[in-house]
PDB file of C-alpha atoms in Angstrom:
ATOM      1  CA  MET A  42     -29.926  22.027  79.114  1.00  0.00           C
ATOM      2  CA  ASN A  43     -30.981  24.544  76.488  1.00  0.00           C
ATOM      3  CA  THR A  44     -27.874  26.695  77.012  1.00  0.00           C
ATOM      4  CA  LEU A  45     -25.635  23.639  76.852  1.00  0.00           C
ATOM      5  CA  GLN A  46     -27.130  22.649  73.485  1.00  0.00           C
ATOM      6  CA  SER A  47     -26.660  26.150  72.055  1.00  0.00           C
ATOM      7  CA  VAL A  48     -23.021  26.222  73.220  1.00  0.00           C
ATOM      8  CA  VAL A  49     -22.412  22.832  71.554  1.00  0.00           C
ATOM      9  CA  ARG A  50     -24.081  24.038  68.344  1.00  0.00           C
ATOM     10  CA  ARG A  51     -21.980  27.191  68.290  1.00  0.00           C
ATOM     11  CA  ARG A  52     -18.785  25.207  68.787  1.00  0.00           C
ATOM     12  CA  ARG A  53     -19.748  22.859  65.944  1.00  0.00           C
ATOM     13  CA  ALA A  54     -20.521  25.796  63.676  1.00  0.00           C
ATOM     14  CA  VAL A  55     -17.157  27.393  64.467  1.00  0.00           C
ATOM     15  CA  ALA A  56     -15.385  24.069  63.901  1.00  0.00           C
ATOM     16  CA  VAL A  57     -17.133  23.551  60.540  1.00  0.00           C
ATOM     17  CA  ALA A  58     -16.319  27.116  59.479  1.00  0.00           C
ATOM     18  CA  GLY A  59     -12.671  26.527  60.414  1.00  0.00           C
ATOM     19  CA  VAL A  60     -12.493  23.302  58.407  1.00  0.00           C
ATOM     20  CA  VAL A  61     -14.111  24.946  55.360  1.00  0.00           C
ATOM     21  CA  SER A  62     -11.737  27.933  55.599  1.00  0.00           C
ATOM     22  CA  ALA A  63      -8.712  25.651  55.872  1.00  0.00           C
ATOM     23  CA  GLY A  64      -9.911  23.648  52.851  1.00  0.00           C
ATOM     24  CA  LEU A  65     -10.325  26.791  50.765  1.00  0.00           C
ATOM     25  CA  LEU A  66      -6.880  27.990  51.800  1.00  0.00           C
ATOM     26  CA  VAL A  67      -5.312  24.703  50.713  1.00  0.00           C
ATOM     27  CA  LEU A  68      -7.173  24.790  47.381  1.00  0.00           C
ATOM     28  CA  SER A  69      -6.122  28.360  46.666  1.00  0.00           C
ATOM     29  CA  ALA A  70      -2.467  27.397  47.236  1.00  0.00           C
ATOM     30  CA  CYS A  71      -2.649  24.750  44.492  1.00  0.00           C
ATOM     31  CA  ASP A  72      -1.476  25.695  41.038  1.00  0.00           C
ATOM     32  CA  LYS A  73      -3.934  25.246  38.230  1.00  0.00           C
ATOM     33  CA  PRO A  74      -2.657  22.398  36.033  1.00  0.00           C
ATOM     34  CA  THR A  75      -1.476  23.386  32.580  1.00  0.00           C
ATOM     35  CA  PRO A  76      -3.192  21.962  29.507  1.00  0.00           C
ATOM     36  CA  MET A  77      -2.112  18.476  28.412  1.00  0.00           C
ATOM     37  CA  ALA A  78      -0.374  17.234  25.280  1.00  0.00           C
ATOM     38  CA  THR A  79      -0.381  13.563  24.276  1.00  0.00           C
ATOM     39  CA  VAL A  80       1.744  11.440  21.946  1.00  0.00           C
ATOM     40  CA  THR A  81       0.302   8.101  20.816  1.00  0.00           C
ATOM     41  CA  VAL A  82       1.968   5.297  18.879  1.00  0.00           C
ATOM     42  CA  GLY A  83      -0.204   2.250  18.222  1.00  0.00           C
ATOM     43  CA  SER A  84      -1.917   1.497  21.536  1.00  0.00           C
ATOM     44  CA  ASP A  85       0.769   3.195  23.678  1.00  0.00           C
ATOM     45  CA  SER A  86       0.573   6.821  24.700  1.00  0.00           C
ATOM     46  CA  VAL A  87       2.255   9.324  26.995  1.00  0.00           C
ATOM     47  CA  ASN A  88       0.891  12.663  28.085  1.00  0.00           C
ATOM     48  CA  SER A  89       2.332  15.584  29.942  1.00  0.00           C
ATOM     49  CA  GLU A  90       1.622  18.990  31.335  1.00  0.00           C
ATOM     50  CA  ALA A  91       3.817  21.796  30.018  1.00  0.00           C
ATOM     51  CA  THR A  92       7.562  21.391  30.483  1.00  0.00           C
ATOM     52  CA  CYS A  93       7.780  25.195  30.460  1.00  0.00           C
ATOM     53  CA  GLY A  94       5.044  27.826  30.453  1.00  0.00           C
ATOM     54  CA  GLY A  95       1.593  26.701  29.384  1.00  0.00           C
ATOM     55  CA  GLU A  96      -0.106  29.388  31.449  1.00  0.00           C
ATOM     56  CA  GLY A  97      -0.738  31.876  28.643  1.00  0.00           C
ATOM     57  CA  ASP A  98       2.228  34.225  29.161  1.00  0.00           C
ATOM     58  CA  ALA A  99       4.971  34.443  26.531  1.00  0.00           C
ATOM     59  CA  LEU A 100       8.229  32.712  27.411  1.00  0.00           C
ATOM     60  CA  LYS A 101      11.498  34.617  27.113  1.00  0.00           C
ATOM     61  CA  PRO A 102      13.775  33.428  24.272  1.00  0.00           C
ATOM     62  CA  SER A 103      16.508  32.813  26.867  1.00  0.00           C
ATOM     63  CA  ASP A 104      14.194  30.371  28.683  1.00  0.00           C
ATOM     64  CA  LEU A 105      13.399  28.347  25.559  1.00  0.00           C
ATOM     65  CA  SER A 106      16.811  26.704  25.154  1.00  0.00           C
ATOM     66  CA  GLY A 107      16.705  25.601  28.798  1.00  0.00           C
ATOM     67  CA  CYS A 108      13.227  24.172  28.262  1.00  0.00           C
ATOM     68  CA  LEU A 109      14.500  22.026  25.403  1.00  0.00           C
ATOM     69  CA  LYS A 110      17.186  20.529  27.677  1.00  0.00           C
ATOM     70  CA  ASN A 111      14.810  19.720  30.506  1.00  0.00           C
ATOM     71  CA  LYS A 112      15.517  16.423  32.250  1.00  0.00           C
ATOM     72  CA  GLY A 113      12.809  13.908  33.120  1.00  0.00           C
ATOM     73  CA  ILE A 114      11.152  14.056  29.701  1.00  0.00           C
ATOM     74  CA  LYS A 115       8.579  11.324  29.095  1.00  0.00           C
ATOM     75  CA  SER A 116       9.481   8.897  26.336  1.00  0.00           C
ATOM     76  CA  ILE A 117       7.689   6.518  23.992  1.00  0.00           C
ATOM     77  CA  SER A 118       8.969   3.811  21.630  1.00  0.00           C
ATOM     78  CA  VAL A 119       8.269   4.376  17.958  1.00  0.00           C
ATOM     79  CA  ASP A 120       8.402   1.781  15.203  1.00  0.00           C
ATOM     80  CA  PRO A 121       9.392   3.785  12.095  1.00  0.00           C
ATOM     81  CA  ASP A 122       6.564   2.022  10.201  1.00  0.00           C
ATOM     82  CA  GLU A 123       3.925   3.279  12.679  1.00  0.00           C
ATOM     83  CA  THR A 124       2.055   6.586  12.659  1.00  0.00           C
ATOM     84  CA  VAL A 125       2.737   8.994  15.519  1.00  0.00           C
ATOM     85  CA  ARG A 126      -0.347  10.869  16.715  1.00  0.00           C
ATOM     86  CA  PHE A 127      -0.158  14.176  18.542  1.00  0.00           C
ATOM     87  CA  GLY A 128      -3.097  15.539  20.526  1.00  0.00           C
ATOM     88  CA  VAL A 129      -3.428  18.764  22.491  1.00  0.00           C
ATOM     89  CA  ASP A 130      -6.073  20.261  24.739  1.00  0.00           C
ATOM     90  CA  PRO A 131      -8.300  22.866  23.053  1.00  0.00           C
ATOM     91  CA  GLU A 132      -6.611  25.679  25.027  1.00  0.00           C
ATOM     92  CA  ILE A 133      -3.331  24.898  23.228  1.00  0.00           C
ATOM     93  CA  ALA A 134      -5.021  24.498  19.830  1.00  0.00           C
ATOM     94  CA  ASP A 135      -6.808  27.849  20.167  1.00  0.00           C
ATOM     95  CA  ASN A 136      -3.411  29.600  20.396  1.00  0.00           C
ATOM     96  CA  GLY A 137      -1.900  27.625  17.508  1.00  0.00           C
ATOM     97  CA  TRP A 138       0.727  24.918  17.953  1.00  0.00           C
ATOM     98  CA  THR A 139       3.724  23.608  16.073  1.00  0.00           C
ATOM     99  CA  ILE A 140       5.597  20.313  16.350  1.00  0.00           C
ATOM    100  CA  LEU A 141       9.344  20.808  16.793  1.00  0.00           C
ATOM    101  CA  MET A 142      11.970  18.136  16.192  1.00  0.00           C
ATOM    102  CA  ASN A 143      15.226  18.745  18.069  1.00  0.00           C
ATOM    103  CA  GLY A 144      14.153  22.386  18.486  1.00  0.00           C
ATOM    104  CA  GLN A 145      13.414  22.996  14.782  1.00  0.00           C
ATOM    105  CA  PRO A 146       9.890  23.371  13.324  1.00  0.00           C
ATOM    106  CA  LEU A 147       8.690  20.150  11.721  1.00  0.00           C
ATOM    107  CA  THR A 148       5.159  21.352  10.923  1.00  0.00           C
ATOM    108  CA  ASP A 149       3.346  24.581  10.261  1.00  0.00           C
ATOM    109  CA  SER A 150       1.199  26.017  13.034  1.00  0.00           C
ATOM    110  CA  SER A 151      -2.225  24.429  13.454  1.00  0.00           C
ATOM    111  CA  THR A 152      -5.387  25.145  15.416  1.00  0.00           C
ATOM    112  CA  LYS A 153      -6.594  21.534  15.247  1.00  0.00           C
ATOM    113  CA  THR A 154      -6.385  19.394  18.389  1.00  0.00           C
ATOM    114  CA  TYR A 155      -4.913  16.380  16.556  1.00  0.00           C
ATOM    115  CA  ARG A 156      -2.139  15.692  14.022  1.00  0.00           C
ATOM    116  CA  THR A 157      -0.412  12.606  12.611  1.00  0.00           C
ATOM    117  CA  ILE A 158       3.122  12.127  11.260  1.00  0.00           C
ATOM    118  CA  PRO A 159       4.785   8.951   9.940  1.00  0.00           C
ATOM    119  CA  GLY A 160       7.181   7.512  12.530  1.00  0.00           C
ATOM    120  CA  SER A 161      10.022   7.238   9.997  1.00  0.00           C
ATOM    121  CA  VAL A 162      10.297  11.043   9.881  1.00  0.00           C
ATOM    122  CA  PHE A 163      11.620  11.163  13.455  1.00  0.00           C
ATOM    123  CA  PHE A 164      14.640   8.991  12.626  1.00  0.00           C
ATOM    124  CA  ASN A 165      15.428  10.348   9.149  1.00  0.00           C
ATOM    125  CA  ALA A 166      18.638  12.404   8.893  1.00  0.00           C
ATOM    126  CA  GLN A 167      17.013  14.458   6.116  1.00  0.00           C
ATOM    127  CA  TYR A 168      14.756  15.967   8.820  1.00  0.00           C
ATOM    128  CA  GLY A 169      17.588  16.523  11.288  1.00  0.00           C
ATOM    129  CA  ALA A 170      17.342  13.249  13.208  1.00  0.00           C
ATOM    130  CA  GLN A 171      20.476  11.886  14.860  1.00  0.00           C
ATOM    131  CA  GLY A 172      20.757   8.412  16.370  1.00  0.00           C
ATOM    132  CA  ASN A 173      17.963   6.312  17.827  1.00  0.00           C
ATOM    133  CA  SER A 174      16.117   8.963  19.827  1.00  0.00           C
ATOM    134  CA  THR A 175      14.627  12.328  18.979  1.00  0.00           C
ATOM    135  CA  LEU A 176      13.424  15.213  21.137  1.00  0.00           C
ATOM    136  CA  VAL A 177       9.976  16.247  19.960  1.00  0.00           C
ATOM    137  CA  SER A 178       8.322  19.353  21.376  1.00  0.00           C
ATOM    138  CA  ILE A 179       4.917  20.875  21.039  1.00  0.00           C
ATOM    139  CA  LYS A 180       5.236  24.652  20.939  1.00  0.00           C
ATOM    140  CA  GLU A 181       2.175  26.716  21.839  1.00  0.00           C
ATOM    141  CA  GLY A 182       1.777  30.065  20.107  1.00  0.00           C
ATOM    142  CA  ASP A 183       2.114  31.343  16.549  1.00  0.00           C
ATOM    143  CA  LYS A 184       4.443  34.299  17.138  1.00  0.00           C
ATOM    144  CA  ASP A 185       5.398  34.217  20.807  1.00  0.00           C
ATOM    145  CA  THR A 186       5.905  30.862  22.488  1.00  0.00           C
ATOM    146  CA  SER A 187       3.715  30.513  25.564  1.00  0.00           C
ATOM    147  CA  GLY A 188       4.367  26.842  26.336  1.00  0.00           C
ATOM    148  CA  LEU A 189       6.500  23.814  25.491  1.00  0.00           C
ATOM    149  CA  TRP A 190       5.637  20.149  25.987  1.00  0.00           C
ATOM    150  CA  ASN A 191       8.620  17.825  25.452  1.00  0.00           C
ATOM    151  CA  PHE A 192       8.699  14.132  24.593  1.00  0.00           C
ATOM    152  CA  LYS A 193      11.490  11.748  23.661  1.00  0.00           C
ATOM    153  CA  LEU A 194      10.764   9.355  20.794  1.00  0.00           C
ATOM    154  CA  LYS A 195      12.941   6.220  20.915  1.00  0.00           C
ATOM    155  CA  LYS A 196      13.420   4.092  17.826  1.00  0.00           C
ATOM    156  CA  ASP A 197      11.898   0.632  18.197  1.00  0.00           C
ATOM    157  CA  ALA A 198      13.285  -1.237  15.220  1.00  0.00           C
TER     158      ALA A 198
END
């Protein structure tokens, strides 16, 4: 009986080791999520991982225009009388970040994790707005761009 118990214990130990190894293999195959950026208007908010980059490496200039045309961008309705709040994870803030409107800088670079802009700015032709929706991007990096987070702001008049 003693040998039977030791055989059973060994088999269990091997089975447990196999399950643990398989679990570690699956975890190592997962990509680490990129930092998050959030846009909030009133009590509504949308957040997203990076549309492009966000992993610390500089993006090529040729990749940037494609990133700005990315499909499946999250959107949020904006009343022009409301304040639009932008928040980023500390990893983004540490590298400096700029808010872009239709690909053009709207703000200077900041290392804060939070910024606010009046909603009317995003639909004002003086700032390059066209129509009832605007592509707003958060660009990580002061000199080289290492990540872009895109959002579509839709006018809610």
